[in-house]
Coordinates of C-alpha atoms in Angstrom, one line a residue:
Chain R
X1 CA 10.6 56.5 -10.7
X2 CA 9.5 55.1 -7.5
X3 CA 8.2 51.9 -9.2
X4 CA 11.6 51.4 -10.5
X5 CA 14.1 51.4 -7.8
X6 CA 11.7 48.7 -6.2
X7 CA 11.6 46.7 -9.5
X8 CA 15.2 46.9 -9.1
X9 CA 15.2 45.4 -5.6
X10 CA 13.3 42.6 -6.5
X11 CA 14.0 39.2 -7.1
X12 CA 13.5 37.7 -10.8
X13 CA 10.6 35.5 -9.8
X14 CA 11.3 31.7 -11.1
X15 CA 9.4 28.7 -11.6
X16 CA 10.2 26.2 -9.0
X17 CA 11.2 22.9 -9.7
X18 CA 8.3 20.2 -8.9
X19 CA 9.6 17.1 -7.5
X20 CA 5.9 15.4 -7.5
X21 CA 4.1 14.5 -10.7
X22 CA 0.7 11.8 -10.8
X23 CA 1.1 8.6 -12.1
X24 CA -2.7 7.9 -12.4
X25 CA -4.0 4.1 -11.6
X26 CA -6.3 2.9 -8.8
X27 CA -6.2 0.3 -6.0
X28 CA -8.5 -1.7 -3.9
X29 CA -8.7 -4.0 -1.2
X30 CA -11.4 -6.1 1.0
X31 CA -11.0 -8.0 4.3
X32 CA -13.5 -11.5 4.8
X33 CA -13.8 -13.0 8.0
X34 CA -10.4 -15.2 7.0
X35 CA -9.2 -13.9 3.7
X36 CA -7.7 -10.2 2.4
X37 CA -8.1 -9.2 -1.4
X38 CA -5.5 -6.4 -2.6
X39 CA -5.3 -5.4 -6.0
X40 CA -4.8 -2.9 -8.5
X41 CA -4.3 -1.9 -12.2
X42 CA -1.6 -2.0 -13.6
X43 CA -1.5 1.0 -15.7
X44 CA 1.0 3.8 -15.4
X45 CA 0.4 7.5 -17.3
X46 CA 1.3 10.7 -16.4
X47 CA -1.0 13.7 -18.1
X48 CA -2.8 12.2 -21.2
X49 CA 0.2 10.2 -21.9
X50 CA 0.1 5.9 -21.4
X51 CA 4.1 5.2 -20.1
X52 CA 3.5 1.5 -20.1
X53 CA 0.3 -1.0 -19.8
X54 CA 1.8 -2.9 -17.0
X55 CA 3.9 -1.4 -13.9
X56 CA 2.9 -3.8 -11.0
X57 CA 1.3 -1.6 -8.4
X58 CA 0.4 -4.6 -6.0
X59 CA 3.3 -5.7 -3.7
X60 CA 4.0 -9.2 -1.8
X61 CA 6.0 -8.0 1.8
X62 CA 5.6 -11.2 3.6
X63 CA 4.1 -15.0 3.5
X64 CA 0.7 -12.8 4.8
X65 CA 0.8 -8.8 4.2
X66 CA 0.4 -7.3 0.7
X67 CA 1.0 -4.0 0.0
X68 CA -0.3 -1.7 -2.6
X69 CA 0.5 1.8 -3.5
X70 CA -0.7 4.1 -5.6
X71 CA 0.2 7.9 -6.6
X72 CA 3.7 9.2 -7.6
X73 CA 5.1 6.1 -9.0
X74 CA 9.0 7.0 -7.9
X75 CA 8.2 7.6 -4.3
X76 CA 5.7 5.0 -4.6
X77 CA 8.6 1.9 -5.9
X78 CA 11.0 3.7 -3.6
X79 CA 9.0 3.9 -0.5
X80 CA 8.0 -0.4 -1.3
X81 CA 11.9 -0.7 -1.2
X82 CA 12.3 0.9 2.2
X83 CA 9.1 -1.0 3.8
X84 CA 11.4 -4.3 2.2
X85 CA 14.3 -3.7 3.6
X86 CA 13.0 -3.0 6.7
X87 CA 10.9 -6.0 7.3
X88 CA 14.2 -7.9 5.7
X89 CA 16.1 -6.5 9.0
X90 CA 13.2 -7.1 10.7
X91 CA 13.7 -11.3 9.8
X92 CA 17.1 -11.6 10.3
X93 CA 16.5 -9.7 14.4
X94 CA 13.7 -12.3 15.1
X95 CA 13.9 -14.9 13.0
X96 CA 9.8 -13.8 12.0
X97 CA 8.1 -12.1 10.0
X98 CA 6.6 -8.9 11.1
X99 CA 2.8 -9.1 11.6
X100 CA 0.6 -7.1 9.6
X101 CA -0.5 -5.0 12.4
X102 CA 3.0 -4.0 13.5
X103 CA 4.3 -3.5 9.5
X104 CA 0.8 -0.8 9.5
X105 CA 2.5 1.2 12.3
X106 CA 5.6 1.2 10.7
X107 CA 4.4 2.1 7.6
X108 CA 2.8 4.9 9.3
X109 CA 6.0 6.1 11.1
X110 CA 7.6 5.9 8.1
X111 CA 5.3 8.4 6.4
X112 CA 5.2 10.1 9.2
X113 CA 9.2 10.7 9.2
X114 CA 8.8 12.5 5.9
X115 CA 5.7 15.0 7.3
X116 CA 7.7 18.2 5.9
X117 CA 8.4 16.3 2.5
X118 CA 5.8 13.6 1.9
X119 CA 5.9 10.6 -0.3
X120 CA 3.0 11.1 -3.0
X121 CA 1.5 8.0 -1.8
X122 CA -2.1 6.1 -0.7
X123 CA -1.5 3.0 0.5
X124 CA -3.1 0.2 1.1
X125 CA -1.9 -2.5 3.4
X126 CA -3.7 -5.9 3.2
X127 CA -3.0 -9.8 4.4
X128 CA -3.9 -11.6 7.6
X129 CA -4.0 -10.8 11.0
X130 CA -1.9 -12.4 14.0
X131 CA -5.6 -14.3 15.2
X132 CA -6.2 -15.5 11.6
X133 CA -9.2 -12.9 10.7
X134 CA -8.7 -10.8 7.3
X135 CA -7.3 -7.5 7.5
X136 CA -7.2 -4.0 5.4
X137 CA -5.0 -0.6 6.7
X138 CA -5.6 2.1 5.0
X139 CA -3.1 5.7 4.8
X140 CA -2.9 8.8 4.0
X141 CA 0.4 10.4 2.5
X142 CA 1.5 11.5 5.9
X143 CA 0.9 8.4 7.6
X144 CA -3.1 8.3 9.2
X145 CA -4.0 5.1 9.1
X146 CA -7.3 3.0 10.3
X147 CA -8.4 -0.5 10.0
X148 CA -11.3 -1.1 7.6
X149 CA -13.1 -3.7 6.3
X150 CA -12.9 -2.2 2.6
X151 CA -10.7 0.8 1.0
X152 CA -9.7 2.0 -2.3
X153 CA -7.4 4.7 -3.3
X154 CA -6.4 6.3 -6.3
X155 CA -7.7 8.4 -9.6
X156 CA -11.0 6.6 -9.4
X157 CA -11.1 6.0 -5.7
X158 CA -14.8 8.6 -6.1
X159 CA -15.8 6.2 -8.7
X160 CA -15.4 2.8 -6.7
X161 CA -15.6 4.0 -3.1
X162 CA -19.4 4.7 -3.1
X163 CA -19.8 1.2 -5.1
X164 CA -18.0 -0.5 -2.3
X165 CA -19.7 1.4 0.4
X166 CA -23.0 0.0 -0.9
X167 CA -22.2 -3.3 -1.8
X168 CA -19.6 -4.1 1.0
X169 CA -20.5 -1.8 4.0
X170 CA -24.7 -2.3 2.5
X171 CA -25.1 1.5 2.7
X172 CA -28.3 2.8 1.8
X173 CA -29.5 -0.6 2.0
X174 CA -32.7 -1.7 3.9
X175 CA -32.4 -5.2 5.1
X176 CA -35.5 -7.5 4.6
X177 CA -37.8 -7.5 7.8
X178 CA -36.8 -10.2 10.6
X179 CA -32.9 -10.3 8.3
X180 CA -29.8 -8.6 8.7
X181 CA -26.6 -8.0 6.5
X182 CA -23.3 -10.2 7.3
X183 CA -20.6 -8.6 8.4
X184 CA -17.9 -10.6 6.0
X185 CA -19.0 -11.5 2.7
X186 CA -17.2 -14.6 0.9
X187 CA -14.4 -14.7 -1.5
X188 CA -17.3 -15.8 -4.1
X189 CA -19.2 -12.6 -4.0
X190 CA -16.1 -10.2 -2.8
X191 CA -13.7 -11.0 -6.2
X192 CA -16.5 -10.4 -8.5
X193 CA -17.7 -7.0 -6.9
X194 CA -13.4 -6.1 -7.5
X195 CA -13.4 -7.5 -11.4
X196 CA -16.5 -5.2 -11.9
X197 CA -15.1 -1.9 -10.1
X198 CA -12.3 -2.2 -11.9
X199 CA -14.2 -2.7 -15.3
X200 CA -16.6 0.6 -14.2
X201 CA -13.7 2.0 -13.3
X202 CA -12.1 1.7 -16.6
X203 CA -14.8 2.6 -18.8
X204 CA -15.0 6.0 -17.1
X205 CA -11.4 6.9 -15.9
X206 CA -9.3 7.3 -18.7
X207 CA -6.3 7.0 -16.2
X208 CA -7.4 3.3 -15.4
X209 CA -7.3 0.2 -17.2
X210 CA -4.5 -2.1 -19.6
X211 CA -4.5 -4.9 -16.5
X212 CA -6.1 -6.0 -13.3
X213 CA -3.3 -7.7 -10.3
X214 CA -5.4 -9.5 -7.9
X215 CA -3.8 -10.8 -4.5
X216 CA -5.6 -13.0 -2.7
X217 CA -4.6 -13.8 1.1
X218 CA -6.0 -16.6 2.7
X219 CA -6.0 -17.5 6.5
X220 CA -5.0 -21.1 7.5
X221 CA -8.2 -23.2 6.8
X222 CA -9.9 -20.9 5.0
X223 CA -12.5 -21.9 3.8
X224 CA -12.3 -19.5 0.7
X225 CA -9.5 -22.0 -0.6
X226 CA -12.1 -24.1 -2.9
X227 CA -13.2 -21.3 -5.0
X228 CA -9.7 -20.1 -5.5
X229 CA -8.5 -23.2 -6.8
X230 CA -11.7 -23.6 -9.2
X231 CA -11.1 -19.6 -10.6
X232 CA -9.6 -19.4 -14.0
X233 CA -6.1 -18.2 -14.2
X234 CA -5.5 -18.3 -10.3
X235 CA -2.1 -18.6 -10.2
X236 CA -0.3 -19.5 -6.2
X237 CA 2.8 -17.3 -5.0
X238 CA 3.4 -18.7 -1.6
X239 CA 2.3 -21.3 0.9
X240 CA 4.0 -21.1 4.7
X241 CA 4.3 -23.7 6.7
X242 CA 1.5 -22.9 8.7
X243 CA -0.9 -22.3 6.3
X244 CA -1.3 -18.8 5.2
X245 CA -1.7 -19.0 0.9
X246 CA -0.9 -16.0 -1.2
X247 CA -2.2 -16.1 -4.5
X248 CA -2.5 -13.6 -7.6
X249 CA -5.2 -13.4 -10.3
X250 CA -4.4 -11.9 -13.5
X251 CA -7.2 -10.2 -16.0
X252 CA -7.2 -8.0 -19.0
X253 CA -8.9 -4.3 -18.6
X254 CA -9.6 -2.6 -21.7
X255 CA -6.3 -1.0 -23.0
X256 CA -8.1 2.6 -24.7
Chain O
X1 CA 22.2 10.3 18.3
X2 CA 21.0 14.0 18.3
X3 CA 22.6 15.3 21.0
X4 CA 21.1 18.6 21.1
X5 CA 17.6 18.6 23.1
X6 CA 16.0 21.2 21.4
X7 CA 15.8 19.2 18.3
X8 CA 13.9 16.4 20.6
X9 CA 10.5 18.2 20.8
X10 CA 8.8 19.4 24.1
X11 CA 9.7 17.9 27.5
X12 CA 6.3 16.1 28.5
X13 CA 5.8 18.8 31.5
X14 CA 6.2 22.2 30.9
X15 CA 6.9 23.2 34.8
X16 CA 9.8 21.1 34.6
X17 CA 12.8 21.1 32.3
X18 CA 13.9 17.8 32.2
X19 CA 16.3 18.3 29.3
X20 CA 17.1 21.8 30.1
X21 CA 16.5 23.0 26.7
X22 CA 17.0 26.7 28.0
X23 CA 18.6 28.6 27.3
X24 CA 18.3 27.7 23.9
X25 CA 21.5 27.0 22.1
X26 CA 22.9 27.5 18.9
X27 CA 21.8 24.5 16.6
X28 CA 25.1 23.4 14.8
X29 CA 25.1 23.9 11.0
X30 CA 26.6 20.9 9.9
X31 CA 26.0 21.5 6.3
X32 CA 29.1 22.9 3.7
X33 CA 28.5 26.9 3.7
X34 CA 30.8 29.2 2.5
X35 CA 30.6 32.5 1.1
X36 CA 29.8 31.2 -2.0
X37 CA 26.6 29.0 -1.2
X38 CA 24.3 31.3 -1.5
X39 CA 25.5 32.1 -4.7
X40 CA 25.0 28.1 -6.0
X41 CA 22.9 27.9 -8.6
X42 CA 21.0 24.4 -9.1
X43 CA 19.8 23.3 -12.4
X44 CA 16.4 25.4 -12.5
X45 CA 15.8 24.6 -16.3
X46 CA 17.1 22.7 -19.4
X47 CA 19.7 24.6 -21.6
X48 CA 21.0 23.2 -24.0
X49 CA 18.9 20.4 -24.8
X50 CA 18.2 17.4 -27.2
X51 CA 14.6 16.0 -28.2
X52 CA 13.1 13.1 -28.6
X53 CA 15.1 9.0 -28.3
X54 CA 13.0 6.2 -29.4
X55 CA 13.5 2.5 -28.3
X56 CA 11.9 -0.2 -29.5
X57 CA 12.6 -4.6 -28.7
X58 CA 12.6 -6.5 -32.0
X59 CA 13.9 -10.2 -32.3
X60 CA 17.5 -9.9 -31.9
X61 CA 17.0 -7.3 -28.7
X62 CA 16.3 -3.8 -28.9
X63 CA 17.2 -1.0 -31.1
X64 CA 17.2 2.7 -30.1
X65 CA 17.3 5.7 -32.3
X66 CA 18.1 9.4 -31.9
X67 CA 19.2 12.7 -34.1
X68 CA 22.2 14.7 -33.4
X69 CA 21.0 17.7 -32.8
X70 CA 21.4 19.9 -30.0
X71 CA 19.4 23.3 -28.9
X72 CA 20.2 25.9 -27.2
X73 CA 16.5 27.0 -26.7
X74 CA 15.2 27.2 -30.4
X75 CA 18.8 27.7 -32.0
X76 CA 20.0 24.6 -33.3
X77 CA 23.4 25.2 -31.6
X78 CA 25.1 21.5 -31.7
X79 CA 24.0 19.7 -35.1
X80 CA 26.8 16.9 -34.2
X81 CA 26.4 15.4 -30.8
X82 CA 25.9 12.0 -30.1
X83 CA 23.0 11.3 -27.4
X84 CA 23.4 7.3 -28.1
X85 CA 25.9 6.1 -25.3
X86 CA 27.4 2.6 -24.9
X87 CA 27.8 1.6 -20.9
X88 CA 29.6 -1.4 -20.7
X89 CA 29.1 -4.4 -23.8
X90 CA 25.4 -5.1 -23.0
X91 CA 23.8 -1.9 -22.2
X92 CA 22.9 1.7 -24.5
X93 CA 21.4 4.6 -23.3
X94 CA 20.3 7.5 -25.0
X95 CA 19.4 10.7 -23.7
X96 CA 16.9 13.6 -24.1
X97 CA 16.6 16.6 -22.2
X98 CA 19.9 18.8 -20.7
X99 CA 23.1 17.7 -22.7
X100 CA 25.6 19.0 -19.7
X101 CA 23.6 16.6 -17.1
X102 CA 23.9 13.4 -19.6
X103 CA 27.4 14.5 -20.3
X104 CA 27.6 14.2 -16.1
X105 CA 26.0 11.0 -16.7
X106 CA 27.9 9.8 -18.7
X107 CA 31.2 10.4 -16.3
X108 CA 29.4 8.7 -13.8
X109 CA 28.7 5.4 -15.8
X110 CA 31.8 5.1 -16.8
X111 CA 33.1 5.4 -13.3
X112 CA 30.9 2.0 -12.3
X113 CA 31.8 0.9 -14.9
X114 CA 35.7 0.5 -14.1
X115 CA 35.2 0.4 -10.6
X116 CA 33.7 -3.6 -12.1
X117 CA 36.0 -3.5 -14.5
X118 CA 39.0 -3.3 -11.5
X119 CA 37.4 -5.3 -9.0
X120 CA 38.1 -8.6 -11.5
X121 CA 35.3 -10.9 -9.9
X122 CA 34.0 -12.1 -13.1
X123 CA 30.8 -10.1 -12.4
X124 CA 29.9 -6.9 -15.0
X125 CA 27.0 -4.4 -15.2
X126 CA 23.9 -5.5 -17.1
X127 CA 21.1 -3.2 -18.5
X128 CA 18.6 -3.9 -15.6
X129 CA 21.8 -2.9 -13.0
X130 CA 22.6 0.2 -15.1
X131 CA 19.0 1.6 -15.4
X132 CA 18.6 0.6 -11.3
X133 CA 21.8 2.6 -11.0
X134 CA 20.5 5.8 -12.9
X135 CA 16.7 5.5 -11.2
X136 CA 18.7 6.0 -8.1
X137 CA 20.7 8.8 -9.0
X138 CA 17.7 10.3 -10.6
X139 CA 15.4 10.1 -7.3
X140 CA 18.3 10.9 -5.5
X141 CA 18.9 14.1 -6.7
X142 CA 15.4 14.9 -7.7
X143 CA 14.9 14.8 -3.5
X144 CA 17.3 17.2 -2.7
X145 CA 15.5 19.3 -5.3
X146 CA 19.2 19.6 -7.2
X147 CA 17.7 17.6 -10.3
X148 CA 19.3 16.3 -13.6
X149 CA 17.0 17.0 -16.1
X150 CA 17.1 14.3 -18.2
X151 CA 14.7 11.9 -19.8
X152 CA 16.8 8.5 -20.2
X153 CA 16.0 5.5 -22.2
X154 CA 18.3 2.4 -20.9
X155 CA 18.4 -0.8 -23.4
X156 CA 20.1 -4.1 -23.9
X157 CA 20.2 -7.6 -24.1
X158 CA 21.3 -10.0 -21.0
X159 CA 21.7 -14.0 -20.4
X160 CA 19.3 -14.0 -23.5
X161 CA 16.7 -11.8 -22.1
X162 CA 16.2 -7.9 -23.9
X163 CA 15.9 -5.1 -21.4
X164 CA 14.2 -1.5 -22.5
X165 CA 13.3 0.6 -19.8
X166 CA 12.8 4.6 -19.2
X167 CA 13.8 6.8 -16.0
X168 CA 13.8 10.7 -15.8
X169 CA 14.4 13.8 -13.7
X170 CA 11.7 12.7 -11.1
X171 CA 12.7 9.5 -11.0
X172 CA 9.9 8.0 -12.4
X173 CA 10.4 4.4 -14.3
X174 CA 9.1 1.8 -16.2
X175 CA 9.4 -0.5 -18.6
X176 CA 8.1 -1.5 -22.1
X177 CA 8.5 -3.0 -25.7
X178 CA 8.3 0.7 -27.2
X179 CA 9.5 3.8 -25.1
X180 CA 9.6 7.4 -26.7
X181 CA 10.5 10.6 -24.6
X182 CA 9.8 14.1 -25.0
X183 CA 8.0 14.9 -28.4
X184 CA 8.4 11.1 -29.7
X185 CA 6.0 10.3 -26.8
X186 CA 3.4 12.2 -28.9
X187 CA 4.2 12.0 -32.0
X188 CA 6.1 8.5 -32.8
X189 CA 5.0 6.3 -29.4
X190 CA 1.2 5.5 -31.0
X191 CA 3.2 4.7 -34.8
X192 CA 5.7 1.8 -32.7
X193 CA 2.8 0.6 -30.7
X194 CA 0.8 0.1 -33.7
X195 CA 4.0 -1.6 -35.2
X196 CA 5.8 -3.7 -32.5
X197 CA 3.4 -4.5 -29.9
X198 CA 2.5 -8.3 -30.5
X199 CA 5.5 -8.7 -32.6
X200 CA 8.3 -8.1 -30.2
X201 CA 9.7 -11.8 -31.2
X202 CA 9.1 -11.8 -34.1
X203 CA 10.5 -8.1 -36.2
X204 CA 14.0 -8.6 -38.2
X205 CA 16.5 -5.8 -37.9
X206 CA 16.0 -4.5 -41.2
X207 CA 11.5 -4.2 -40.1
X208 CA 13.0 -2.7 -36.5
X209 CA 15.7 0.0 -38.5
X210 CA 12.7 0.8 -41.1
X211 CA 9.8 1.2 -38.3
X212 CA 12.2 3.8 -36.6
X213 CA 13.5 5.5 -39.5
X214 CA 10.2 6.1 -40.4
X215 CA 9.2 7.6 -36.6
X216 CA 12.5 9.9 -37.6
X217 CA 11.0 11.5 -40.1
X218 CA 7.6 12.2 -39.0
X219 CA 9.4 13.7 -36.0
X220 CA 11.6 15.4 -38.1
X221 CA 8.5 17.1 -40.3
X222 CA 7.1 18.2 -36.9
X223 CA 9.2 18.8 -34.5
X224 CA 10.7 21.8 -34.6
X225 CA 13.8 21.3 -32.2
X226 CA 14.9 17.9 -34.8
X227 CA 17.5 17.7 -37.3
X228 CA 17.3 15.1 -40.5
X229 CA 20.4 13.7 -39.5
X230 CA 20.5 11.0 -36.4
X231 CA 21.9 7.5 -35.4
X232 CA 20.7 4.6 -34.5
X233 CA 22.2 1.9 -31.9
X234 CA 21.6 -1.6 -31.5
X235 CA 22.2 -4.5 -28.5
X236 CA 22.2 -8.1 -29.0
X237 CA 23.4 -10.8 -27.5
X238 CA 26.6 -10.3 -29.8
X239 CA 27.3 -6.6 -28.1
X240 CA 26.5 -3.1 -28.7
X241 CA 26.8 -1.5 -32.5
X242 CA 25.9 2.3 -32.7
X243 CA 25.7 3.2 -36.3
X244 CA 27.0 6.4 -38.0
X245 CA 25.1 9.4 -38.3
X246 CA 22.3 8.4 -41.3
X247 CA 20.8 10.9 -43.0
X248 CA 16.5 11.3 -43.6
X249 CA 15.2 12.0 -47.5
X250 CA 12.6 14.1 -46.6
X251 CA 10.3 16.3 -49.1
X252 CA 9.3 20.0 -48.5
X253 CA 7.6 20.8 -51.9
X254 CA 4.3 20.4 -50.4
X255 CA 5.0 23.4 -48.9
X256 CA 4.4 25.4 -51.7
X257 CA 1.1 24.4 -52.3
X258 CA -0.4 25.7 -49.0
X259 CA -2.5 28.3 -48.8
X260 CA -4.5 29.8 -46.1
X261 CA -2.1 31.2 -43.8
X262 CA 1.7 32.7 -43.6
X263 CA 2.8 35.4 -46.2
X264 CA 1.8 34.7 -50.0
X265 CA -0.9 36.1 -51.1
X266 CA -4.0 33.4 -53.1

């Protein structure tokens, strides 16, 4: 009888509503010495299920800061929407654009404003910093960020990390007596070493794959500008007027 | 400004009470509360419920089909309701999921839509503005954890460009030639990939009205919340034409041959 009366007394448990889901995908980006690669597939899924083969994932803020975001894909597109309109009221107070370190700290307060109900998100802020050199942010949902030379993020960030740490970073790498590694690599070696982790990526994460967005930011003078122009399918978004380029490479992944 | 300085976190010395957060006071409630709040109940689950809408784009635009039917858990409760919806003369949507929320929805839309209407700037709602619209309601809601449990498929055709595009309880969105929700993303979305994608500009109507009729009837031999009899709506540049209820030929007498499992006996 006991059991009873406090059956009574209790709730009927229920099962809460989930505001999050995972919308699968992976992004990437690399700093040079005076150029910034971002990109990203461009697949979004949720469980086992393909929504579409291309939901842009890889965001242009400004003539020199490229934002990409990977996660839950509604908090993802709306939290891009906010950074926007915030670097829009930004413009029209200083007639400027914000600079890339200043739009990292206000991503991060932004994430940080929604500690108690995070945005699903990693992002990755690439583009080029106020003295020229290439740069990379990297955050967690809640806002940490740190400056890196190399990052990605997302359902195979375990698959491409360790490739970048090795190839980018030269970890676990001896270098040949009287040598040493560089500290930047060029925009010749860097876009290949993306095209294959994306291509590894997709042969072993079924959540990755359909397309590859490459951004590529270049510094003024950048001497990365010759290859670009020579690359197949290299497409220019912006140019400012003093000299910062923003262009995008678009490639097939496998689509199964 | 928050003019209460207990909501301004610690006073950088704790000797000294700048702020003179103590004693501590009441923090206002600003938020509606009556007797009855606690009593508010917020959509905790679906009730009564339709299944699956399939879109796909064809030549003329885009052409989106669902059945009538709808559930109230596995009773077929409502076997003539119309989840096809014109907004406006370029845009359809058709819902799946909770039939009170779209029915919501649907009030909502069709407040925008005068509110255009009245406003007499030679400006309307296309399908892209509609589906932003809904994505924002949908997000909206979803973060105050009050959600409309919906799975929506937004179509049309615009300044000569077609528009097909999905957002749901979440708020999640995207866009592509062929969209299916619920079971149909199973069951029916791999049959119009296989059929449309590559030959968005180049399907007829009568191909695009066969390759969903078809998707109707596999969905209709297995799913088991479906009914045989469903509609199908179509936007071109002309406008928005949602057909009357059709009904599917379908064939049970397979049935009888099975053996292996259920009652009969070898």
């Amino acid at each position: 009888m006991p059991a009873m009366v406090s059956s009574m007394s209790q709730q009927p448990t229920q099962q809460a509503f989930n505001p999050y889901t995972e919308n699968g995908g992976t992004i990437l980006a690399i700093a040079g010495a005076d150029f910034s690669v971002i990109a990203g597939d461009t697949r979004q899924s949720e469980g086992y299920s393909i929504q579409t083969r291309y939901a842009p994932k890889v965001f242009k803020l400004t003539d020199k800061a490229v934002l990409a975001v990977n996660g839950f894909a509604a908090d993802g597109n709306m939290f891009v929407k906010k950074v926007r309109q915030r670097l829009e009221w930004y413009r029209h107070a200083h007639a400027k654009d914000m600079p890339i370190r200043a739009i990292a700290r206000l991503i991060q307060t932004m994430l940080y404003a929604r500690r108690f109900f995070p945005y699903y998100v990693y992002n990755i802020l690439g583009g080029i910093e106020e003295d020229g050199t290439g740069a990379v942010y990297s955050f967690d949902p809640v806002g940490s960020y740190e400056r890196e030379a190399c990052r990605a993020a997302g359902a195979a960030q375990a698959l491409v990390q360790p490739f970048l740490d090795n190839q980018i970073y030269f970890k676990n790498q001896t270098p040949a007596p009287g040598s040493s590694f560089p500290k930047h690599l060029p925009l010749t070696s860097v876009l290949p070493l993306v095209i294959d982790s994306f291509t590894s990526a997709t042969e072993r994460h079924i959540e990755v794959g359909d397309g590859l967005e490459i951004y590529v930011v270049l510094a003024k003078n950048s001497t990365a500008l010759q290859s670009l122009q020579s690359l197949r399918g290299a497409q220019e978004v912006t140019t400012t007027a003093d000299g910062e380029r923003v262009f995008v490479i678009r490639r097939d992944l496998k689509k199964d | 400004m928050d003019h209460f300085p207990t909501n301004w976190g610690r006073p950088r010395n704790d000797a000294f009470d700048a702020y003179g957060t103590y004693p501590i006071h009441q923090r206002p409630q600003n938020t509606p509360k009556d007797k009855f709040s606690d009593g508010v109940q917020r959509t905790q689950q679906p009730i009564v419920t339709g299944t699956s809408v399939l879109a796909i784009k064809y030549k003329d635009g885009i052409m989106m089909s669902a059945d009538n039917l709808a559930s109230y858990g596995s009773l077929a409760r409502f076997k003539d309701i119309q989840r096809l919806h014109p907004v406006g003369n370029n845009t359809v949507i058709g819902a799946s999921g909770d039939m009170s929320d779209f029915q919501y929805i649907q009030t909502l839309l069709n407040e925008i839509i005068i509110d255009e209407f009245t406003s007499q700037d030679g400006h309307s709602l296309g399908p892209a503005e509609i589906h932003e619209y809904l994505s924002q309601v949908l997000y909206a809601r979803r973060s105050n954890m009050n959600p409309l449990w919906n799975s929506l498929l937004v179509g049309g055709v615009r300044d000569g460009k077609s528009f097909l595009a999905y957002v749901d309880l979440l708020g999640t969105t995207y866009s592509a030639s062929t969209i299916a929700t619920g079971y149909g993303a199973y069951i029916a979305q791999p049959l119009l990939r296989d059929a449309v994608e590559g030959r968005e500009d180049t399907l007829t109507e009568e191909q695009a009205a066969d390759i969903l009729e078809n998707c109707m009837r596999v969905l209709y031999y297995r799913d088991a919340r479906s009914l045989d009899k469903y509609q199908i709506a179509k936007v071109t540049e002309a406008g928005v034409i949602i057909s009357e209820s059709k009904h599917l030929k379908s064939s049970w007498s397979f049935a009888e041959g099975i053996r292996g499992y259920g009652a009969q006996i070898q």
